[in-house]
């Protein structure tokens, strides 16, 4: 079981392994990271591929099931990118400006050098690896505004591509429908 963020990579690794070991059958499914750890603890899966380390509360059922904490292998580093619609004239935002957007202080692009339009704010839940990273780096002790629309990576990217007045943070991805801020 793979977290949704790692699903493509997990499938590619499984395909590569299966090509060298045709007698082995691998099935890769996606979902949220906590679900992968829960499936591991109940022995429904053999491998959990996630974007973050296992938390204490997630590891304890695994210790009960296997007699030890799962072995973790770091395969990459997670990152977060802030995206806007390609037609948005704003090219750069500082951390304090991002904090202002995500805490509700800045509600109009005009406050940030853009056009006079309300900001549609999107993000990932702060219980995801990218959400945790964004909260830690940008928000510090402050909380997300209740006006932030929380959604999955795929939904967020589509929403930004559709709405020229939107902003959102998500994992790094390659797409021409949205533009990362610098």
CSV table of C-alpha atoms in Angstrom, one decimal:
chain,number,residue,atom,x,y,z
A,1,UNK,CA,0.0,0.0,0.0
A,2,UNK,CA,1.3,3.4,-1.0
A,3,UNK,CA,0.4,6.9,0.0
A,4,UNK,CA,-1.2,8.7,-2.9
A,5,UNK,CA,1.8,11.0,-3.3
A,6,UNK,CA,4.1,8.0,-3.9
A,7,UNK,CA,1.6,5.9,-5.9
A,8,UNK,CA,3.2,6.4,-9.3
A,9,UNK,CA,6.7,5.7,-8.0
A,10,UNK,CA,5.6,2.7,-6.1
A,11,UNK,CA,3.9,1.2,-9.2
A,12,UNK,CA,7.0,1.8,-11.2
A,13,UNK,CA,9.2,0.1,-8.6
A,14,UNK,CA,6.7,-2.8,-8.5
A,15,UNK,CA,6.7,-3.1,-12.3
A,16,UNK,CA,10.5,-3.1,-12.4
A,17,UNK,CA,10.7,-5.8,-9.7
A,18,UNK,CA,8.1,-7.9,-11.4
A,19,UNK,CA,10.0,-7.7,-14.7
A,20,UNK,CA,13.0,-9.3,-13.0
A,21,UNK,CA,10.9,-11.7,-10.9
A,22,UNK,CA,8.0,-12.9,-13.0
A,23,UNK,CA,7.0,-15.5,-10.4
A,24,UNK,CA,6.2,-12.8,-7.9
A,25,UNK,CA,2.8,-11.0,-8.0
A,26,UNK,CA,2.7,-7.5,-6.6
A,27,UNK,CA,-0.4,-5.3,-6.2
A,28,UNK,CA,0.0,-1.6,-5.5
A,29,UNK,CA,-2.9,0.4,-4.1
A,30,UNK,CA,-3.0,4.0,-2.9
A,31,UNK,CA,-4.6,5.9,-0.1
A,32,UNK,CA,-3.8,8.1,2.9
A,33,UNK,CA,-0.6,7.4,4.8
A,34,UNK,CA,-2.4,6.4,8.1
A,35,UNK,CA,-4.4,3.7,6.1
A,36,UNK,CA,-1.1,2.2,4.9
A,37,UNK,CA,0.2,1.9,8.4
A,38,UNK,CA,-3.1,0.4,9.7
A,39,UNK,CA,-3.1,-2.2,6.9
A,40,UNK,CA,0.5,-3.1,7.8
A,41,UNK,CA,-0.4,-3.5,11.5
A,42,UNK,CA,-3.3,-5.9,10.6
A,43,UNK,CA,-1.1,-7.8,8.2
A,44,UNK,CA,-3.2,-7.0,5.1
A,45,UNK,CA,-0.1,-5.8,3.3
A,46,UNK,CA,3.7,-6.5,3.5
A,47,UNK,CA,5.1,-3.1,2.6
A,48,UNK,CA,3.9,0.5,3.3
A,49,UNK,CA,5.3,3.2,1.1
A,50,UNK,CA,4.6,6.6,2.6
A,51,UNK,CA,5.9,10.2,2.5
A,52,UNK,CA,6.7,10.3,6.2
A,53,UNK,CA,8.0,8.3,9.1
A,54,UNK,CA,5.7,6.1,11.1
A,55,UNK,CA,4.3,7.9,14.2
A,56,UNK,CA,4.4,6.3,17.7
A,57,UNK,CA,0.6,5.6,17.8
A,58,UNK,CA,0.9,4.0,14.3
A,59,UNK,CA,3.9,1.9,15.3
A,60,UNK,CA,2.4,0.4,18.4
A,61,UNK,CA,-0.1,-1.9,16.7
A,62,UNK,CA,2.8,-3.1,14.4
A,63,UNK,CA,4.9,-3.8,17.5
A,64,UNK,CA,2.0,-5.9,18.9
A,65,UNK,CA,1.5,-7.7,15.5
A,66,UNK,CA,5.2,-8.3,14.7
A,67,UNK,CA,7.0,-8.0,18.0
A,68,UNK,CA,9.0,-5.1,16.7
A,69,UNK,CA,8.7,-1.7,15.2
A,70,UNK,CA,8.6,-1.7,11.4
A,71,UNK,CA,11.9,-1.2,9.6
A,72,UNK,CA,12.0,2.2,7.9
A,73,UNK,CA,14.0,3.1,4.8
A,74,UNK,CA,14.2,6.7,3.6
A,75,UNK,CA,13.9,6.8,-0.2
A,76,UNK,CA,13.5,10.5,-0.7
A,77,UNK,CA,12.9,13.9,0.7
A,78,UNK,CA,9.4,15.5,0.7
A,79,UNK,CA,8.9,19.0,-0.5
A,80,UNK,CA,6.1,21.5,-0.8
A,81,UNK,CA,5.4,23.9,-3.6
A,82,UNK,CA,3.0,26.9,-3.7
A,83,UNK,CA,1.1,27.0,-7.0
A,84,UNK,CA,-1.1,29.7,-8.7
A,85,UNK,CA,-3.0,29.8,-11.9
A,86,UNK,CA,-0.6,30.7,-14.9
A,87,UNK,CA,-2.5,33.9,-15.5
A,88,UNK,CA,-1.9,35.2,-12.0
A,89,UNK,CA,0.5,38.2,-12.3
A,90,UNK,CA,2.0,37.6,-8.8
A,91,UNK,CA,5.3,35.8,-9.3
A,92,UNK,CA,6.9,35.9,-5.8
A,93,UNK,CA,5.4,35.7,-2.3
A,94,UNK,CA,7.4,36.0,0.9
A,95,UNK,CA,6.8,33.6,3.9
A,96,UNK,CA,5.0,36.4,5.8
A,97,UNK,CA,2.7,37.0,2.8
A,98,UNK,CA,1.9,33.3,2.5
A,99,UNK,CA,1.2,33.2,6.3
A,100,UNK,CA,-1.1,36.1,5.8
A,101,UNK,CA,-3.0,34.3,3.0
A,102,UNK,CA,-3.3,31.1,4.9
A,103,UNK,CA,-4.3,32.7,8.2
A,104,UNK,CA,-6.9,34.9,6.6
A,105,UNK,CA,-5.1,38.3,7.0
A,106,UNK,CA,-4.7,38.7,3.2
A,107,UNK,CA,-8.0,38.1,1.3
A,108,UNK,CA,-7.4,40.0,-1.9
A,109,UNK,CA,-4.7,39.7,-4.5
A,110,UNK,CA,-4.4,43.5,-4.6
A,111,UNK,CA,-2.9,43.4,-1.1
A,112,UNK,CA,0.0,41.4,-2.7
A,113,UNK,CA,0.6,43.3,-5.9
A,114,UNK,CA,-2.0,41.4,-8.0
A,115,UNK,CA,-5.3,42.3,-9.5
A,116,UNK,CA,-8.4,43.3,-7.4
A,117,UNK,CA,-9.9,39.9,-6.8
A,118,UNK,CA,-10.5,37.7,-3.8
A,119,UNK,CA,-8.0,35.0,-3.2
A,120,UNK,CA,-9.3,31.4,-3.4
A,121,UNK,CA,-7.1,29.5,-1.0
A,122,UNK,CA,-6.5,25.8,-1.2
A,123,UNK,CA,-4.3,23.4,0.7
A,124,UNK,CA,-3.7,19.9,1.9
A,125,UNK,CA,-4.7,18.7,5.4
A,126,UNK,CA,-2.1,19.4,8.0
A,127,UNK,CA,-2.1,15.7,8.9
A,128,UNK,CA,-0.4,14.9,5.6
A,129,UNK,CA,3.4,15.1,5.2
A,130,UNK,CA,3.2,18.1,2.9
A,131,UNK,CA,0.6,19.8,5.1
A,132,UNK,CA,2.8,19.3,8.1
A,133,UNK,CA,5.8,20.7,6.3
A,134,UNK,CA,3.8,23.7,5.1
A,135,UNK,CA,2.4,24.4,8.6
A,136,UNK,CA,5.8,24.1,10.2
A,137,UNK,CA,7.7,26.2,7.6
A,138,UNK,CA,5.1,28.9,6.9
A,139,UNK,CA,2.5,29.0,9.7
A,140,UNK,CA,4.6,28.2,12.7
A,141,UNK,CA,2.3,28.1,15.7
A,142,UNK,CA,-0.6,29.7,13.8
A,143,UNK,CA,-3.5,27.7,12.4
A,144,UNK,CA,-4.9,27.6,8.9
A,145,UNK,CA,-7.9,29.9,8.4
A,146,UNK,CA,-11.3,28.2,8.3
A,147,UNK,CA,-11.6,29.6,4.7
A,148,UNK,CA,-8.9,27.4,3.4
A,149,UNK,CA,-10.4,24.7,1.2
A,150,UNK,CA,-8.7,21.4,2.1
A,151,UNK,CA,-8.6,18.7,-0.6
A,152,UNK,CA,-6.5,16.0,-2.1
A,153,UNK,CA,-3.4,16.7,-4.3
A,154,UNK,CA,-5.3,16.0,-7.5
A,155,UNK,CA,-8.4,18.0,-6.6
A,156,UNK,CA,-6.2,20.9,-5.5
A,157,UNK,CA,-4.2,21.0,-8.8
A,158,UNK,CA,-7.5,20.9,-10.8
A,159,UNK,CA,-9.0,23.7,-8.7
A,160,UNK,CA,-6.0,26.0,-9.3
A,161,UNK,CA,-6.0,25.2,-13.0
A,162,UNK,CA,-9.7,26.2,-13.1
A,163,UNK,CA,-9.6,29.3,-11.0
A,164,UNK,CA,-7.3,32.2,-12.0
A,165,UNK,CA,-7.6,33.8,-8.5
A,166,UNK,CA,-6.5,30.7,-6.6
A,167,UNK,CA,-3.4,29.6,-4.7
A,168,UNK,CA,-2.5,26.3,-3.1
A,169,UNK,CA,0.3,24.2,-1.7
A,170,UNK,CA,1.0,20.6,-2.8
A,171,UNK,CA,3.9,18.3,-3.5
A,172,UNK,CA,6.1,19.1,-6.5
A,173,UNK,CA,4.6,18.0,-9.8
A,174,UNK,CA,5.0,18.7,-13.5
A,175,UNK,CA,2.1,20.3,-15.1
A,176,UNK,CA,1.4,23.2,-17.5
A,177,UNK,CA,-2.0,24.0,-16.1
A,178,UNK,CA,-0.6,25.6,-13.0
A,179,UNK,CA,2.5,27.6,-12.1
A,180,UNK,CA,4.8,27.4,-9.0
A,181,UNK,CA,5.6,30.6,-7.2
A,182,UNK,CA,9.3,31.4,-6.7
